[in-house]
Coordinates of C-alpha atoms and ligand atoms in Angstrom, one line a residue:
M481 CA -14.1 -6.0 -22.9
Q482 CA -14.8 -2.9 -24.8
R483 CA -11.7 -0.8 -25.5
H484 CA -12.0 2.9 -24.9
A485 CA -9.8 5.6 -26.4
R486 CA -8.9 6.9 -23.0
K487 CA -8.3 4.4 -20.2
R488 CA -11.3 4.4 -17.9
I489 CA -10.1 4.5 -14.3
L490 CA -12.1 3.8 -11.2
L491 CA -10.2 5.4 -8.3
I492 CA -10.9 4.2 -4.8
G493 CA -9.1 5.8 -1.8
A494 CA -9.3 8.9 -4.1
T495 CA -8.8 11.4 -1.3
G496 CA -5.6 10.1 0.3
S497 CA -2.0 10.7 -0.5
I498 CA -1.8 8.2 -3.4
G499 CA -5.4 9.1 -4.5
Q500 CA -4.4 12.7 -4.9
S501 CA -1.2 11.8 -6.8
V502 CA -3.3 9.7 -9.1
Q503 CA -5.6 12.7 -9.7
S504 CA -2.5 14.8 -10.5
V505 CA -1.2 12.2 -13.1
V506 CA -4.6 12.0 -14.8
R507 CA -4.9 15.8 -14.8
T508 CA -1.6 16.1 -16.6
H509 CA -2.5 13.3 -19.1
R510 CA -6.2 13.8 -19.8
D511 CA -5.6 12.6 -23.3
R512 CA -4.8 9.2 -22.0
F513 CA -6.7 8.7 -18.8
Q514 CA -10.2 9.4 -17.5
I515 CA -11.4 9.0 -13.9
V516 CA -14.9 7.6 -14.2
G517 CA -15.6 6.9 -10.6
V518 CA -14.2 7.9 -7.1
G519 CA -14.6 6.2 -3.8
A520 CA -13.5 6.8 -0.3
R521 CA -14.6 6.4 3.3
K522 CA -16.1 9.9 4.0
L523 CA -17.9 12.3 1.8
S524 CA -15.3 15.0 2.2
D525 CA -14.9 18.2 0.2
G526 CA -11.9 16.6 -1.5
L527 CA -14.0 13.7 -2.7
I528 CA -16.8 16.0 -4.0
A529 CA -14.3 18.2 -5.7
A530 CA -12.7 15.2 -7.5
A531 CA -16.1 13.9 -8.6
K532 CA -16.9 17.3 -10.0
E533 CA -13.5 18.0 -11.6
F534 CA -13.3 14.6 -13.4
D535 CA -17.1 14.5 -14.0
A536 CA -17.1 11.1 -12.4
E537 CA -20.0 8.8 -13.3
S538 CA -20.1 7.2 -9.9
L539 CA -19.2 8.2 -6.3
A540 CA -19.1 5.8 -3.3
V541 CA -18.5 6.4 0.4
T542 CA -18.4 3.6 3.0
D543 CA -19.3 5.8 5.9
E544 CA -23.0 5.3 6.6
A545 CA -23.4 8.6 8.3
D546 CA -22.6 10.5 5.1
A547 CA -25.5 9.1 3.1
S548 CA -27.8 11.9 3.9
V549 CA -25.1 14.5 3.3
A550 CA -24.5 12.9 -0.1
Q551 CA -28.2 13.3 -1.0
R552 CA -28.0 17.0 -0.7
Q553 CA -25.0 17.4 -3.0
D554 CA -25.3 18.6 -6.5
L555 CA -24.3 15.2 -7.9
S556 CA -27.6 14.3 -9.4
T557 CA -26.3 13.0 -12.7
R558 CA -24.0 10.5 -11.0
D559 CA -24.5 7.0 -9.7
W560 CA -23.6 7.5 -6.1
L561 CA -23.6 5.0 -3.3
A562 CA -23.2 5.2 0.5
G563 CA -22.9 2.6 3.2
S564 CA -20.5 -0.2 4.3
Q565 CA -20.8 -2.0 0.9
A566 CA -20.8 1.1 -1.3
V567 CA -17.3 0.8 -2.7
L568 CA -17.7 -2.9 -3.3
Q569 CA -20.9 -2.3 -5.2
Q570 CA -19.2 0.5 -7.2
V571 CA -16.3 -1.9 -8.1
E572 CA -18.8 -4.6 -9.0
R573 CA -21.0 -2.6 -11.3
A574 CA -19.1 0.4 -12.7
D575 CA -17.8 0.4 -16.3
Y576 CA -14.0 0.8 -16.1
D577 CA -10.8 -0.6 -17.6
L578 CA -8.5 -0.3 -14.6
L579 CA -9.3 -0.2 -10.8
V580 CA -6.8 2.0 -9.0
N581 CA -6.8 0.8 -5.4
A582 CA -5.4 3.5 -3.1
V583 CA -7.5 2.5 0.0
V584 CA -5.5 2.1 3.2
G585 CA -5.6 -1.2 5.2
N586 CA -7.2 -4.6 4.8
A587 CA -10.4 -2.8 3.6
G588 CA -8.6 -2.8 0.2
L589 CA -8.8 -6.5 -0.2
E590 CA -12.4 -7.2 -1.3
P591 CA -12.4 -4.5 -4.0
T592 CA -9.3 -6.0 -5.5
M593 CA -10.8 -9.4 -5.6
I594 CA -14.0 -8.2 -7.2
A595 CA -12.2 -6.3 -9.9
L596 CA -9.9 -9.2 -10.7
G597 CA -13.0 -11.5 -10.7
R598 CA -14.5 -9.3 -13.3
G599 CA -11.3 -9.6 -15.4
R600 CA -10.4 -5.9 -14.7
S601 CA -6.7 -5.2 -14.0
V602 CA -5.8 -3.5 -10.7
A603 CA -3.2 -0.9 -10.2
L604 CA -2.5 -1.7 -6.6
A605 CA -1.2 0.8 -4.0
N606 CA -3.0 -1.1 -1.3
K607 CA -0.2 -3.6 -0.3
E608 CA -2.4 -5.0 2.5
T609 CA -4.3 -6.8 -0.3
L610 CA -1.3 -8.9 -1.1
V611 CA -0.1 -9.3 2.5
A612 CA -3.5 -10.6 3.7
A613 CA -4.4 -12.8 0.7
G614 CA -1.6 -12.8 -1.8
P615 CA -2.0 -16.4 -3.1
L616 CA -5.8 -15.9 -3.6
V617 CA -5.3 -12.6 -5.3
M618 CA -2.7 -13.9 -7.7
A619 CA -4.9 -17.0 -8.4
A620 CA -7.9 -14.7 -9.2
A621 CA -5.8 -12.7 -11.6
T622 CA -4.5 -15.8 -13.4
A623 CA -8.1 -17.2 -13.6
T624 CA -9.4 -14.2 -15.5
G625 CA -6.2 -13.0 -17.2
A626 CA -6.4 -9.6 -15.4
Q627 CA -3.2 -8.0 -14.1
V628 CA -2.0 -6.8 -10.7
L629 CA 0.2 -3.8 -11.4
P630 CA 2.1 -2.5 -8.4
I631 CA 2.1 1.2 -7.5
D632 CA 4.3 0.7 -4.4
S633 CA 7.6 2.2 -5.7
E634 CA 9.8 -0.7 -4.8
H635 CA 7.5 -3.2 -6.5
S636 CA 7.0 -1.0 -9.5
A637 CA 10.9 -0.9 -9.8
I638 CA 11.1 -4.7 -9.5
F639 CA 8.3 -5.2 -12.0
Q640 CA 10.1 -3.0 -14.5
C641 CA 13.4 -4.7 -13.9
L642 CA 11.7 -8.1 -14.6
L643 CA 10.2 -7.1 -17.9
G644 CA 11.7 -9.4 -20.6
E645 CA 13.3 -11.7 -17.9
M646 CA 12.6 -15.2 -16.9
R647 CA 11.4 -15.6 -13.3
D648 CA 13.9 -18.5 -12.7
S649 CA 16.8 -16.2 -13.5
I650 CA 16.2 -14.2 -10.3
R651 CA 18.8 -14.7 -7.7
T652 CA 17.8 -12.0 -5.2
I653 CA 15.3 -9.1 -5.1
W654 CA 16.9 -6.2 -3.2
L655 CA 14.2 -4.0 -1.6
T656 CA 15.6 -0.6 -0.7
T657 CA 14.6 1.3 2.4
S658 CA 15.3 4.9 3.4
G659 CA 15.4 3.6 7.0
G660 CA 12.7 6.0 8.1
P661 CA 13.1 9.0 10.5
F662 CA 14.7 7.0 13.3
W663 CA 17.3 5.0 11.4
E664 CA 20.2 6.3 13.6
K665 CA 18.4 5.3 16.8
S666 CA 17.9 2.0 18.6
F667 CA 14.2 1.0 18.9
S668 CA 14.3 0.8 22.7
D669 CA 15.3 4.5 22.8
L670 CA 12.1 5.5 21.0
Q671 CA 9.6 5.5 23.9
S672 CA 9.0 9.2 23.8
V673 CA 8.5 9.4 20.0
T674 CA 5.4 11.5 19.3
P675 CA 2.9 10.9 16.5
D676 CA 4.2 14.1 14.8
A677 CA 7.8 12.9 14.9
A678 CA 6.8 9.5 13.5
L679 CA 4.8 11.1 10.7
G680 CA 7.9 13.0 9.5
H681 CA 9.4 10.7 6.8
P682 CA 12.7 11.9 5.5
T683 CA 11.9 11.5 1.7
W684 CA 8.2 10.6 1.1
K685 CA 5.0 12.5 2.0
M686 CA 2.5 9.8 2.8
G687 CA -0.7 9.0 4.7
P688 CA -0.5 8.5 8.5
K689 CA -0.6 4.7 8.6
I690 CA 2.1 4.0 6.1
S691 CA 4.2 6.9 7.7
V692 CA 4.2 5.2 11.1
D693 CA 4.8 1.8 9.5
S694 CA 7.8 3.3 7.7
A695 CA 9.1 4.6 11.0
T696 CA 8.9 1.2 12.7
L697 CA 10.1 -0.5 9.4
F698 CA 6.9 -2.6 9.6
N699 CA 6.2 -1.3 6.1
K700 CA 9.4 -2.9 4.8
G701 CA 8.2 -6.2 6.3
L702 CA 4.8 -5.8 4.5
E703 CA 6.8 -5.1 1.3
V704 CA 8.8 -8.3 1.6
I705 CA 5.5 -10.2 1.8
E706 CA 4.2 -8.2 -1.1
A707 CA 7.2 -9.0 -3.2
V708 CA 7.1 -12.7 -2.4
R709 CA 3.4 -12.9 -3.4
L710 CA 3.6 -10.6 -6.5
F711 CA 6.8 -12.1 -8.0
G712 CA 6.4 -15.8 -6.9
V713 CA 9.8 -15.9 -5.3
R714 CA 10.9 -17.7 -2.1
P715 CA 11.1 -15.5 1.1
E716 CA 14.9 -15.9 1.3
Q717 CA 15.2 -14.4 -2.2
V718 CA 14.0 -11.0 -0.9
Q719 CA 16.6 -8.9 0.9
I720 CA 16.4 -5.5 2.4
V721 CA 19.1 -2.9 1.9
A722 CA 19.2 0.6 3.4
H723 CA 19.5 3.3 0.8
R724 CA 19.1 6.7 2.5
Q725 CA 18.6 8.7 -0.6
S726 CA 15.5 6.9 -1.8
V727 CA 16.6 7.3 -5.4
V728 CA 17.1 3.6 -6.4
H729 CA 13.6 2.3 -5.8
S730 CA 14.8 -1.4 -5.8
M731 CA 17.0 -3.8 -7.7
V732 CA 17.0 -7.3 -9.0
E733 CA 20.1 -9.5 -9.0
F734 CA 20.1 -12.2 -11.6
N735 CA 21.7 -15.6 -11.5
D736 CA 24.6 -14.5 -13.9
G737 CA 25.6 -11.9 -11.3
S738 CA 24.1 -8.9 -13.2
F739 CA 22.0 -6.3 -11.4
K740 CA 19.1 -4.2 -12.8
A741 CA 17.9 -1.2 -10.9
Q742 CA 15.1 1.4 -11.5
W743 CA 15.7 4.9 -10.2
S744 CA 14.4 8.5 -10.3
V745 CA 13.9 11.3 -7.7
P746 CA 11.4 10.0 -5.2
D747 CA 7.9 10.9 -6.4
M748 CA 5.0 8.5 -6.4
R749 CA 3.5 10.0 -9.5
L750 CA 6.1 8.1 -11.6
P751 CA 5.2 4.5 -10.4
I752 CA 1.5 5.6 -10.7
L753 CA 2.0 6.8 -14.3
F754 CA 3.7 3.5 -15.1
A755 CA 0.9 1.4 -13.6
L756 CA -1.8 3.5 -15.4
S757 CA 0.0 3.3 -18.7
Y758 CA 1.2 -0.3 -18.8
P759 CA 1.9 -1.9 -21.1
D760 CA 2.8 1.4 -22.8
R761 CA 5.1 4.1 -21.5
V762 CA 3.5 7.5 -21.8
P763 CA 5.9 10.3 -22.6
S764 CA 5.9 12.7 -19.6
Q765 CA 7.7 15.5 -17.9
I766 CA 5.8 14.9 -14.7
V767 CA 8.9 13.8 -12.8
E768 CA 12.4 15.0 -13.9
T769 CA 15.6 13.5 -12.5
R770 CA 19.0 15.2 -13.0
L771 CA 21.9 12.9 -12.7
Q772 CA 24.2 15.6 -11.4
D773 CA 22.0 16.0 -8.3
F774 CA 23.1 12.5 -7.2
Q775 CA 26.8 12.3 -6.8
R776 CA 26.7 9.7 -4.0
L777 CA 24.4 6.7 -3.7
T778 CA 24.9 4.5 -0.6
F779 CA 23.8 1.0 0.3
E780 CA 24.0 -0.3 3.8
P781 CA 23.0 -3.6 5.5
V782 CA 19.9 -3.6 7.7
A783 CA 20.1 -5.4 11.0
S784 CA 16.5 -6.6 11.0
E785 CA 16.8 -7.9 14.6
N786 CA 16.9 -4.3 15.7
F787 CA 13.4 -3.6 14.3
P788 CA 10.8 -5.7 16.2
C789 CA 7.9 -4.8 13.8
L790 CA 9.9 -5.9 10.8
Q791 CA 10.8 -9.2 12.6
L792 CA 7.1 -9.8 13.3
A793 CA 6.2 -9.4 9.7
L794 CA 9.0 -11.7 8.5
H795 CA 7.9 -14.3 11.1
A796 CA 4.3 -14.0 9.8
L797 CA 5.5 -14.6 6.3
Q798 CA 7.3 -17.8 7.4
R799 CA 4.1 -19.0 9.1
G800 CA 1.9 -18.2 6.1
G801 CA -1.8 -19.1 6.1
T802 CA -4.0 -16.4 7.8
T803 CA -1.1 -15.1 10.0
P804 CA -0.1 -12.3 7.6
A805 CA -3.8 -11.1 7.5
A806 CA -3.9 -11.1 11.3
L807 CA -0.5 -9.3 11.4
S808 CA -1.8 -6.5 9.1
A809 CA -5.1 -6.1 11.0
A810 CA -3.3 -6.0 14.4
D811 CA -0.9 -3.3 13.1
E812 CA -3.8 -1.2 11.8
L813 CA -5.3 -1.1 15.3
A814 CA -1.9 -0.6 17.0
V815 CA -0.9 2.3 14.8
G816 CA -4.4 3.9 15.2
A817 CA -3.9 3.6 19.0
F818 CA -0.5 5.2 18.8
L819 CA -1.8 8.1 16.6
N820 CA -4.6 8.6 19.2
G821 CA -2.1 8.8 22.0
Q822 CA -3.3 5.6 23.6
I823 CA 0.0 3.7 23.4
L824 CA 3.7 4.5 23.0
F825 CA 5.5 4.1 19.7
T826 CA 7.5 1.2 21.3
E827 CA 4.3 -0.6 22.3
I828 CA 3.1 -1.0 18.7
P829 CA 5.0 -4.4 18.3
Q830 CA 3.8 -5.5 21.7
V831 CA 0.1 -5.2 20.5
I832 CA 0.9 -7.1 17.3
E833 CA 2.9 -9.8 19.1
S834 CA 0.0 -10.4 21.6
V835 CA -2.4 -11.0 18.8
L836 CA -0.1 -13.3 16.9
K837 CA 1.0 -15.3 20.0
G838 CA -2.1 -17.4 20.2
W839 CA -2.9 -17.3 16.4
P840 CA -3.8 -20.7 15.0
D841 CA -2.1 -22.2 12.0
E842 CA -4.9 -22.2 9.4
S843 CA -4.6 -22.3 5.6
L844 CA -5.8 -19.6 3.3
S845 CA -8.6 -21.6 1.8
S846 CA -11.0 -18.8 0.7
L847 CA -11.6 -15.1 0.8
Q848 CA -14.0 -15.7 3.6
T849 CA -11.2 -17.3 5.7
V850 CA -9.2 -14.1 5.3
L851 CA -12.1 -11.8 6.2
D852 CA -12.9 -14.0 9.2
A853 CA -9.2 -13.8 10.3
D854 CA -9.2 -10.1 9.8
R855 CA -12.3 -9.7 12.1
R856 CA -10.9 -12.0 14.8
A857 CA -7.5 -10.2 14.8
R858 CA -9.2 -6.9 15.2
T859 CA -11.3 -8.2 18.1
A860 CA -8.1 -9.6 19.7
A861 CA -6.2 -6.4 19.2
G862 CA -9.1 -4.4 20.6
K863 CA -9.0 -6.5 23.8
V864 CA -5.2 -6.1 24.2
L865 CA -5.7 -2.4 23.8
A866 CA -8.5 -2.2 26.3
V867 CA -6.5 -4.1 28.9
H868 CA -3.6 -1.7 28.3
L869 CA -5.8 1.4 28.7
R870 CA -7.2 0.1 32.0
K871 CA -3.7 -0.5 33.3
V872 CA -2.7 3.1 32.3
E873 CA -5.9 4.5 33.9
N874 CA -5.2 2.6 37.2
R875 CA -1.6 4.0 37.2
I876 CA -3.0 7.5 36.8
C877 CA -5.7 7.1 39.5
Ligands
NDP231 P1 -4.2 7.8 3.1 O1 -4.5 7.6 4.6 O2 -3.5 9.1 2.7 O3 -5.5 7.6 2.3 C1 -6.3 6.5 2.5 C2 -7.5 6.6 1.5 O4 -8.3 5.4 1.8 C3 -8.4 7.7 1.7 O5 -8.9 8.1 0.5 C4 -9.5 7.2 2.6 O6 -10.8 7.9 2.5 C5 -9.6 5.8 2.0 N1 -10.3 4.8 2.9 C6 -10.0 4.5 4.1 N2 -10.7 3.5 4.6 C7 -11.6 3.2 3.6 C8 -12.6 2.2 3.4 N3 -13.0 1.4 4.4 N4 -13.3 2.2 2.2 C9 -12.9 3.0 1.2 N5 -12.0 3.9 1.3 C10 -11.3 4.0 2.5 O7 -3.2 6.6 2.6 P2 -2.1 6.6 1.5 O8 -2.6 7.2 0.3 O9 -0.8 7.0 2.1 O10 -2.0 5.0 1.3 C11 -2.9 4.2 0.6 C12 -2.4 2.8 0.3 O11 -1.2 3.0 -0.5 C13 -1.9 2.1 1.5 O12 -2.1 0.8 1.4 C14 -0.4 2.4 1.5 O13 0.3 1.3 2.2 C15 -0.1 2.4 0.0 N6 1.1 3.1 -0.3 C16 1.1 4.4 -0.1 C17 2.3 5.2 -0.5 C18 2.3 6.7 -0.2 O14 3.3 7.3 -0.7 N7 1.4 7.3 0.4 C19 3.4 4.5 -1.1 C20 3.2 3.2 -1.4 C21 2.1 2.5 -1.0 P3 -11.1 9.1 3.5 O15 -10.2 10.2 3.1 O16 -12.5 9.4 3.3 O17 -10.8 8.7 4.9
MG232 MG1 7.1 1.3 -0.8

């Protein structure tokens, strides 16, 4: 692969919370990084602005309806694509060193696989990729020698703690959680939670899906699966600990009794900078942590049985095969329905559970198996939601 003076970055999910933080990091370190392509779902003003600001060579949108709008934009010098396969085509044919995958949901899986297949490393925010198809993803990376570099703050912390260490010296990976906005409450008391309340995370400003997933602690379940896949450890080696300050991003306990932790003020630009720079560390003042601001750091146990969404995720990990892909797809639909006011916050786990109840045990034989499982889980979740809505309508009439 040709080496460029500045790392050439293809940024998909460019308009979201992570995508914008990636833009901010690149803006600050233009001598090191270059965004050569941007992709998203819609042709929004934000996407056009990013394409222009970074003088992107390619632009892709998956929303078919935006194709004609894109034609009218002043983007004539760029390779631009629109339609359901647009981002996949962009990842397939663009010239880049690193794919930054900041797409939300299972839609992030195929771009990751294409980039790794081409031998391009992937800075991965899209945890759903590893949840749905972790073993296939890691095998694809090994086959071409490409790397999967985590952006998720906990996994970036663990990755950094493990540098220079042997994998068989790991005793336990400690994933920290802020506990989300409803930590003090019992799940059954959360029936009246509104989307606005669920979107109000105490420490992180994130996109809507991950904010709701953090409020149910489903996100932490996804992160346990992500850690197992990424670091090749057994599920029982990953433990969750509540750390309300979100300063220690995660820890590794080694088999001699030593702990390593990585910490800083919570700011996603730091794990992003690390993933973009790896294997170097780029000198930066982008995030500054003052020790004197943290006089008390606390760690508390998490009673996972009080969080049904977390329980469902851990159960899916135990089952393996295509169950985690189905879990992730079902959650996407359930969270969407909650945000649209169709179901209650406390009904999110019920939708996921209904989909997983009849889910067959099937092995993760190929990418096609995962895509097929994703499609079937969405259909099943759609049916569960339709039945639910009919019941609610009958009650109102
Ligand atoms: P957002 O909802 O803010 O952004 C999602 C991005 O994905 C948008 O750019 C959106 O485009 C794009 N997108 C959605 N569907 C598609 C599709 N089918 N094809 C191409 N692009 C698509 O999400 P976040 O930035 O919060 O999260 C992104 C990922 O990073 C998630 O997997 C999340 O779990 C993970 N993550 C996020 C963290 C955070 O702090 N936000 C922290 C750790 C991990 P458009 O704007 O056009 O809809
Ligand atoms: Mg995280």
